[in-house]
PDB file of C-alpha atoms in Angstrom:
ATOM      1  CA  GLY T 200      25.758  24.178  70.714  1.00  0.00           C
ATOM      2  CA  ALA T 201      27.495  22.404  73.507  1.00  0.00           C
ATOM      3  CA  GLY T 202      27.671  19.092  71.726  1.00  0.00           C
ATOM      4  CA  VAL T 203      26.829  17.243  68.541  1.00  0.00           C
ATOM      5  CA  SER T 204      23.051  17.031  68.123  1.00  0.00           C
ATOM      6  CA  GLN T 205      21.315  14.362  66.072  1.00  0.00           C
ATOM      7  CA  SER T 206      17.712  14.104  65.137  1.00  0.00           C
ATOM      8  CA  PRO T 207      15.486  12.210  65.325  1.00  0.00           C
ATOM      9  CA  SER T 208      16.757  10.068  68.161  1.00  0.00           C
ATOM     10  CA  ASN T 209      14.561   7.205  66.980  1.00  0.00           C
ATOM     11  CA  LYS T 210      12.999   6.529  63.574  1.00  0.00           C
ATOM     12  CA  VAL T 211      10.788   3.669  62.533  1.00  0.00           C
ATOM     13  CA  THR T 212      10.065   3.460  58.812  1.00  0.00           C
ATOM     14  CA  GLU T 213       8.486   1.045  56.423  1.00  0.00           C
ATOM     15  CA  LYS T 214      10.655  -0.829  53.970  1.00  0.00           C
ATOM     16  CA  GLY T 215      10.968   1.065  50.721  1.00  0.00           C
ATOM     17  CA  LYS T 216      10.489   4.511  52.231  1.00  0.00           C
ATOM     18  CA  ASP T 217      13.153   7.231  52.210  1.00  0.00           C
ATOM     19  CA  VAL T 218      14.557   8.659  55.438  1.00  0.00           C
ATOM     20  CA  GLU T 219      16.625  11.696  56.350  1.00  0.00           C
ATOM     21  CA  LEU T 220      18.820  11.832  59.398  1.00  0.00           C
ATOM     22  CA  ARG T 221      20.178  15.145  60.630  1.00  0.00           C
ATOM     23  CA  CYS T 222      23.399  16.100  62.381  1.00  0.00           C
ATOM     24  CA  ASP T 223      24.192  19.472  63.932  1.00  0.00           C
ATOM     25  CA  PRO T 224      27.924  19.544  64.676  1.00  0.00           C
ATOM     26  CA  ILE T 225      29.663  21.692  67.213  1.00  0.00           C
ATOM     27  CA  SER T 226      29.962  25.242  65.934  1.00  0.00           C
ATOM     28  CA  GLY T 227      33.290  25.874  64.246  1.00  0.00           C
ATOM     29  CA  HIS T 228      34.175  22.193  63.736  1.00  0.00           C
ATOM     30  CA  THR T 229      35.381  21.837  60.191  1.00  0.00           C
ATOM     31  CA  ALA T 230      35.237  18.028  59.979  1.00  0.00           C
ATOM     32  CA  LEU T 231      32.074  15.924  60.154  1.00  0.00           C
ATOM     33  CA  TYR T 232      31.756  12.140  60.060  1.00  0.00           C
ATOM     34  CA  TRP T 233      28.905   9.654  59.742  1.00  0.00           C
ATOM     35  CA  TYR T 234      29.170   6.123  61.098  1.00  0.00           C
ATOM     36  CA  ARG T 235      26.757   3.197  61.269  1.00  0.00           C
ATOM     37  CA  GLN T 236      26.670   0.895  64.275  1.00  0.00           C
ATOM     38  CA  SER T 237      25.049  -2.483  63.720  1.00  0.00           C
ATOM     39  CA  LEU T 238      24.810  -5.298  66.263  1.00  0.00           C
ATOM     40  CA  GLY T 239      28.057  -7.273  66.215  1.00  0.00           C
ATOM     41  CA  GLN T 240      29.570  -5.108  63.492  1.00  0.00           C
ATOM     42  CA  GLY T 241      31.159  -2.338  65.424  1.00  0.00           C
ATOM     43  CA  LEU T 242      31.198   1.172  63.927  1.00  0.00           C
ATOM     44  CA  GLU T 243      31.333   1.315  60.176  1.00  0.00           C
ATOM     45  CA  PHE T 244      32.582   4.491  58.515  1.00  0.00           C
ATOM     46  CA  LEU T 245      30.151   5.959  55.994  1.00  0.00           C
ATOM     47  CA  ILE T 246      31.259   9.448  54.887  1.00  0.00           C
ATOM     48  CA  TYR T 247      33.581  12.278  55.940  1.00  0.00           C
ATOM     49  CA  PHE T 248      33.372  16.011  55.221  1.00  0.00           C
ATOM     50  CA  GLN T 249      36.342  18.325  55.713  1.00  0.00           C
ATOM     51  CA  GLY T 250      35.819  22.021  55.120  1.00  0.00           C
ATOM     52  CA  ASN T 251      35.171  22.799  51.465  1.00  0.00           C
ATOM     53  CA  SER T 252      36.976  19.703  50.214  1.00  0.00           C
ATOM     54  CA  ALA T 253      35.158  16.960  48.324  1.00  0.00           C
ATOM     55  CA  PRO T 254      33.760  14.480  50.833  1.00  0.00           C
ATOM     56  CA  ASP T 255      35.254  11.063  51.340  1.00  0.00           C
ATOM     57  CA  LYS T 256      32.350   8.806  50.378  1.00  0.00           C
ATOM     58  CA  SER T 257      34.285   5.591  50.389  1.00  0.00           C
ATOM     59  CA  GLY T 258      32.240   4.018  53.171  1.00  0.00           C
ATOM     60  CA  LEU T 259      28.760   4.443  51.739  1.00  0.00           C
ATOM     61  CA  PRO T 260      27.402   0.876  51.274  1.00  0.00           C
ATOM     62  CA  SER T 261      25.282   1.518  48.187  1.00  0.00           C
ATOM     63  CA  ASP T 262      23.956   4.261  45.957  1.00  0.00           C
ATOM     64  CA  ARG T 263      20.826   4.383  48.120  1.00  0.00           C
ATOM     65  CA  PHE T 264      22.934   6.272  50.676  1.00  0.00           C
ATOM     66  CA  SER T 265      23.898   9.907  50.236  1.00  0.00           C
ATOM     67  CA  ALA T 266      24.854  12.796  52.440  1.00  0.00           C
ATOM     68  CA  GLU T 267      25.294  16.502  52.165  1.00  0.00           C
ATOM     69  CA  ARG T 268      26.626  19.233  54.371  1.00  0.00           C
ATOM     70  CA  THR T 269      25.191  22.651  53.868  1.00  0.00           C
ATOM     71  CA  GLY T 270      27.146  25.808  54.661  1.00  0.00           C
ATOM     72  CA  GLY T 271      29.879  23.804  56.296  1.00  0.00           C
ATOM     73  CA  SER T 272      27.608  23.089  59.204  1.00  0.00           C
ATOM     74  CA  VAL T 273      24.474  20.918  59.342  1.00  0.00           C
ATOM     75  CA  SER T 274      24.594  17.560  57.603  1.00  0.00           C
ATOM     76  CA  THR T 275      21.821  15.272  56.365  1.00  0.00           C
ATOM     77  CA  LEU T 276      22.239  11.568  55.675  1.00  0.00           C
ATOM     78  CA  THR T 277      19.580  10.274  53.290  1.00  0.00           C
ATOM     79  CA  ILE T 278      18.757   6.635  52.759  1.00  0.00           C
ATOM     80  CA  GLN T 279      16.502   5.928  49.806  1.00  0.00           C
ATOM     81  CA  ARG T 280      14.235   2.857  49.471  1.00  0.00           C
ATOM     82  CA  THR T 281      15.150   1.626  52.900  1.00  0.00           C
ATOM     83  CA  GLN T 282      15.794  -2.093  53.475  1.00  0.00           C
ATOM     84  CA  GLN T 283      15.668  -4.087  56.694  1.00  0.00           C
ATOM     85  CA  GLU T 284      19.469  -4.388  56.709  1.00  0.00           C
ATOM     86  CA  ASP T 285      19.660  -0.611  57.037  1.00  0.00           C
ATOM     87  CA  SER T 286      18.369  -0.913  60.574  1.00  0.00           C
ATOM     88  CA  ALA T 287      21.135   0.375  62.818  1.00  0.00           C
ATOM     89  CA  VAL T 288      22.267   3.279  64.934  1.00  0.00           C
ATOM     90  CA  TYR T 289      23.640   6.075  62.838  1.00  0.00           C
ATOM     91  CA  LEU T 290      26.257   8.168  64.595  1.00  0.00           C
ATOM     92  CA  CYS T 291      27.588  11.577  63.687  1.00  0.00           C
ATOM     93  CA  ALA T 292      30.829  13.101  64.945  1.00  0.00           C
ATOM     94  CA  SER T 293      32.580  16.417  64.430  1.00  0.00           C
ATOM     95  CA  SER T 294      36.110  17.566  64.945  1.00  0.00           C
ATOM     96  CA  ALA T 295      38.045  20.791  65.030  1.00  0.00           C
ATOM     97  CA  ARG T 296      41.469  19.288  64.959  1.00  0.00           C
ATOM     98  CA  GLN T 297      43.345  16.025  64.662  1.00  0.00           C
ATOM     99  CA  GLY T 298      42.711  13.619  67.431  1.00  0.00           C
ATOM    100  CA  LEU T 299      39.686  15.264  69.014  1.00  0.00           C
ATOM    101  CA  TYR T 300      36.294  13.920  68.005  1.00  0.00           C
ATOM    102  CA  THR T 301      32.897  14.533  69.589  1.00  0.00           C
ATOM    103  CA  PHE T 302      30.109  12.058  68.918  1.00  0.00           C
ATOM    104  CA  GLY T 303      26.403  12.610  68.972  1.00  0.00           C
ATOM    105  CA  SER T 304      23.997  10.231  70.690  1.00  0.00           C
ATOM    106  CA  GLY T 305      22.904   8.786  67.406  1.00  0.00           C
ATOM    107  CA  THR T 306      19.691   8.029  65.551  1.00  0.00           C
ATOM    108  CA  ARG T 307      18.261   4.532  65.947  1.00  0.00           C
ATOM    109  CA  LEU T 308      16.720   3.525  62.619  1.00  0.00           C
ATOM    110  CA  THR T 309      14.343   0.586  62.485  1.00  0.00           C
ATOM    111  CA  VAL T 310      13.054  -0.577  59.106  1.00  0.00           C
ATOM    112  CA  VAL T 311       9.925  -2.709  59.356  1.00  0.00           C
TER     113      VAL T 311
ATOM    114  CA  ALA K 220      44.964   1.881  54.758  1.00  0.00           C
ATOM    115  CA  GLN K 221      44.412   1.322  58.432  1.00  0.00           C
ATOM    116  CA  SER K 222      42.584  -1.330  60.461  1.00  0.00           C
ATOM    117  CA  VAL K 223      41.938  -2.426  64.023  1.00  0.00           C
ATOM    118  CA  THR K 224      41.602  -5.921  65.384  1.00  0.00           C
ATOM    119  CA  GLN K 225      39.907  -6.609  68.734  1.00  0.00           C
ATOM    120  CA  LEU K 226      40.063 -10.337  69.309  1.00  0.00           C
ATOM    121  CA  GLY K 227      37.002 -11.823  70.883  1.00  0.00           C
ATOM    122  CA  SER K 228      33.687 -10.142  71.370  1.00  0.00           C
ATOM    123  CA  HIS K 229      33.154 -10.648  75.070  1.00  0.00           C
ATOM    124  CA  VAL K 230      35.343 -10.521  78.188  1.00  0.00           C
ATOM    125  CA  SER K 231      34.108 -11.407  81.686  1.00  0.00           C
ATOM    126  CA  VAL K 232      36.032 -10.618  84.841  1.00  0.00           C
ATOM    127  CA  SER K 233      35.312 -10.671  88.576  1.00  0.00           C
ATOM    128  CA  GLU K 234      34.970  -7.426  90.468  1.00  0.00           C
ATOM    129  CA  GLY K 235      38.416  -6.411  91.671  1.00  0.00           C
ATOM    130  CA  ALA K 236      40.240  -8.391  89.000  1.00  0.00           C
ATOM    131  CA  LEU K 237      42.511  -7.054  86.309  1.00  0.00           C
ATOM    132  CA  VAL K 238      40.879  -5.848  83.133  1.00  0.00           C
ATOM    133  CA  LEU K 239      42.795  -6.429  79.878  1.00  0.00           C
ATOM    134  CA  LEU K 240      41.208  -5.622  76.532  1.00  0.00           C
ATOM    135  CA  ARG K 241      43.408  -6.249  73.562  1.00  0.00           C
ATOM    136  CA  CYS K 242      43.766  -4.089  70.463  1.00  0.00           C
ATOM    137  CA  ASN K 243      46.116  -4.490  67.526  1.00  0.00           C
ATOM    138  CA  TYR K 244      46.258  -1.995  64.710  1.00  0.00           C
ATOM    139  CA  SER K 245      47.603  -1.707  61.177  1.00  0.00           C
ATOM    140  CA  SER K 246      48.688   1.598  59.781  1.00  0.00           C
ATOM    141  CA  SER K 247      51.093   2.619  57.061  1.00  0.00           C
ATOM    142  CA  VAL K 248      51.864   5.927  58.789  1.00  0.00           C
ATOM    143  CA  PRO K 249      52.290   6.891  62.443  1.00  0.00           C
ATOM    144  CA  PRO K 250      48.918   6.305  64.096  1.00  0.00           C
ATOM    145  CA  TYR K 251      46.758   8.109  66.556  1.00  0.00           C
ATOM    146  CA  LEU K 252      45.038   5.514  68.737  1.00  0.00           C
ATOM    147  CA  PHE K 253      41.896   5.751  70.827  1.00  0.00           C
ATOM    148  CA  TRP K 254      39.784   3.789  73.252  1.00  0.00           C
ATOM    149  CA  TYR K 255      36.088   4.640  73.538  1.00  0.00           C
ATOM    150  CA  VAL K 256      33.515   3.226  75.938  1.00  0.00           C
ATOM    151  CA  GLN K 257      29.788   2.892  75.275  1.00  0.00           C
ATOM    152  CA  TYR K 258      27.406   2.267  78.131  1.00  0.00           C
ATOM    153  CA  PRO K 259      24.031   0.716  77.348  1.00  0.00           C
ATOM    154  CA  ASN K 260      21.813   3.062  75.354  1.00  0.00           C
ATOM    155  CA  GLN K 261      24.370   5.845  75.466  1.00  0.00           C
ATOM    156  CA  GLY K 262      26.781   7.465  73.035  1.00  0.00           C
ATOM    157  CA  LEU K 263      30.504   7.018  72.674  1.00  0.00           C
ATOM    158  CA  GLN K 264      32.738   8.455  75.393  1.00  0.00           C
ATOM    159  CA  LEU K 265      36.472   8.863  74.967  1.00  0.00           C
ATOM    160  CA  LEU K 266      38.474   6.881  77.539  1.00  0.00           C
ATOM    161  CA  LEU K 267      41.957   7.825  76.425  1.00  0.00           C
ATOM    162  CA  LYS K 268      44.078   8.496  73.316  1.00  0.00           C
ATOM    163  CA  TYR K 269      47.632   8.282  72.117  1.00  0.00           C
ATOM    164  CA  THR K 270      48.883  10.881  69.683  1.00  0.00           C
ATOM    165  CA  THR K 271      52.556  11.579  70.353  1.00  0.00           C
ATOM    166  CA  GLY K 272      54.912  11.538  73.323  1.00  0.00           C
ATOM    167  CA  ALA K 273      54.633   9.193  76.263  1.00  0.00           C
ATOM    168  CA  THR K 274      53.571   5.726  75.163  1.00  0.00           C
ATOM    169  CA  LEU K 275      51.758   4.931  78.417  1.00  0.00           C
ATOM    170  CA  VAL K 276      48.530   6.859  78.409  1.00  0.00           C
ATOM    171  CA  LYS K 277      46.249   7.314  81.368  1.00  0.00           C
ATOM    172  CA  GLY K 278      42.562   7.892  80.885  1.00  0.00           C
ATOM    173  CA  ILE K 279      39.395   8.312  82.858  1.00  0.00           C
ATOM    174  CA  ASN K 280      37.995   5.883  85.410  1.00  0.00           C
ATOM    175  CA  GLY K 281      41.401   4.368  86.145  1.00  0.00           C
ATOM    176  CA  PHE K 282      42.030   2.953  82.700  1.00  0.00           C
ATOM    177  CA  GLU K 283      45.357   3.115  80.901  1.00  0.00           C
ATOM    178  CA  ALA K 284      46.822   1.862  77.659  1.00  0.00           C
ATOM    179  CA  GLU K 285      50.337   1.449  76.300  1.00  0.00           C
ATOM    180  CA  PHE K 286      51.314   2.070  72.703  1.00  0.00           C
ATOM    181  CA  LYS K 287      53.802  -0.567  71.564  1.00  0.00           C
ATOM    182  CA  LYS K 288      54.965   0.127  68.065  1.00  0.00           C
ATOM    183  CA  SER K 289      57.013  -3.098  67.805  1.00  0.00           C
ATOM    184  CA  GLU K 290      53.905  -5.136  68.605  1.00  0.00           C
ATOM    185  CA  THR K 291      51.405  -2.808  66.799  1.00  0.00           C
ATOM    186  CA  SER K 292      49.351  -2.945  69.942  1.00  0.00           C
ATOM    187  CA  PHE K 293      47.395  -0.582  72.184  1.00  0.00           C
ATOM    188  CA  HIS K 294      45.911  -2.793  74.892  1.00  0.00           C
ATOM    189  CA  LEU K 295      43.585  -1.312  77.507  1.00  0.00           C
ATOM    190  CA  THR K 296      44.068  -2.183  81.186  1.00  0.00           C
ATOM    191  CA  LYS K 297      42.608  -1.416  84.559  1.00  0.00           C
ATOM    192  CA  PRO K 298      44.092  -2.923  87.722  1.00  0.00           C
ATOM    193  CA  SER K 299      40.781  -3.538  89.504  1.00  0.00           C
ATOM    194  CA  ALA K 300      37.428  -3.920  87.771  1.00  0.00           C
ATOM    195  CA  HIS K 301      34.338  -2.252  89.126  1.00  0.00           C
ATOM    196  CA  MET K 302      30.770  -3.212  88.415  1.00  0.00           C
ATOM    197  CA  SER K 303      30.281   0.146  86.722  1.00  0.00           C
ATOM    198  CA  ASP K 304      32.923  -0.774  84.116  1.00  0.00           C
ATOM    199  CA  ALA K 305      30.491  -3.114  82.387  1.00  0.00           C
ATOM    200  CA  ALA K 306      30.090  -1.687  78.896  1.00  0.00           C
ATOM    201  CA  GLU K 307      31.253  -2.060  75.310  1.00  0.00           C
ATOM    202  CA  TYR K 308      34.781  -0.884  74.492  1.00  0.00           C
ATOM    203  CA  PHE K 309      36.034   0.162  71.089  1.00  0.00           C
ATOM    204  CA  CYS K 310      39.551   0.654  69.912  1.00  0.00           C
ATOM    205  CA  ALA K 311      40.085   3.068  67.031  1.00  0.00           C
ATOM    206  CA  VAL K 312      42.899   4.303  64.813  1.00  0.00           C
ATOM    207  CA  THR K 313      43.440   7.302  62.587  1.00  0.00           C
ATOM    208  CA  SER K 314      46.474   8.408  60.664  1.00  0.00           C
ATOM    209  CA  THR K 315      48.496  11.485  61.426  1.00  0.00           C
ATOM    210  CA  GLY K 316      48.141  14.533  59.260  1.00  0.00           C
ATOM    211  CA  ALA K 317      45.009  16.482  58.439  1.00  0.00           C
ATOM    212  CA  ASN K 318      41.697  15.525  60.001  1.00  0.00           C
ATOM    213  CA  SER K 319      41.062  11.923  59.047  1.00  0.00           C
ATOM    214  CA  LYS K 320      38.445   9.296  59.613  1.00  0.00           C
ATOM    215  CA  LEU K 321      38.563   7.015  62.636  1.00  0.00           C
ATOM    216  CA  THR K 322      38.610   3.308  61.871  1.00  0.00           C
ATOM    217  CA  PHE K 323      37.097   1.239  64.670  1.00  0.00           C
ATOM    218  CA  GLY K 324      37.414  -2.315  65.822  1.00  0.00           C
ATOM    219  CA  LYS K 325      34.283  -4.422  66.257  1.00  0.00           C
ATOM    220  CA  GLY K 326      34.226  -3.764  69.979  1.00  0.00           C
ATOM    221  CA  ILE K 327      34.451  -5.876  73.090  1.00  0.00           C
ATOM    222  CA  THR K 328      31.701  -6.240  75.668  1.00  0.00           C
ATOM    223  CA  LEU K 329      33.040  -6.310  79.196  1.00  0.00           C
ATOM    224  CA  SER K 330      31.014  -8.009  81.905  1.00  0.00           C
ATOM    225  CA  VAL K 331      31.915  -7.695  85.570  1.00  0.00           C
ATOM    226  CA  ARG K 332      30.865 -10.499  87.967  1.00  0.00           C
ATOM    227  CA  PRO K 333      30.166  -9.639  91.596  1.00  0.00           C
TER     228      PRO K 333
END
């Protein structure tokens, strides 16, 4: 596609439920990143996929968070047993080379 | 390890005044530096970036930034603010080499007074 696509754009879920957020990167981009944007906290790195290498999971805040990238393309970020502090905008970005990143519009997650 | 410091969370300027948004970085290897802008309810848009070469970088909408290694700074400036510049601005750093994660500052909200 022309850009990075994220779905859903908005998600409201009840505390304790699991959610899945999807990211479709630009075709051919080997790198894919997930970030979380919370009010007053800026953008927090979550996880990074590069080709067939093991992902950099150093930013995942707890074991309730996981992500996978299938076939080197689509990625899914899963949050289990959601908590209110998980409410944020989750941004995905992809990159074909150093220094050039394209961001999606994000998924706004609200946990009630 | 790398980090970005954006002092203050909010800057207010008058229309036509100079815009100066400060960014200091920490990186153990030569950095790539970025400024992104986020308008209300929109995604991140790249304003400008420094990778190698000329240390004064010009971006979109009249913004520019200068990489100063001795000061570990990459401040963003615009000579004359416009109402449409009101947004949140993020400075980010990544290290040179293979594709690497961007580390962002906490962002600065710019308000422009008529």
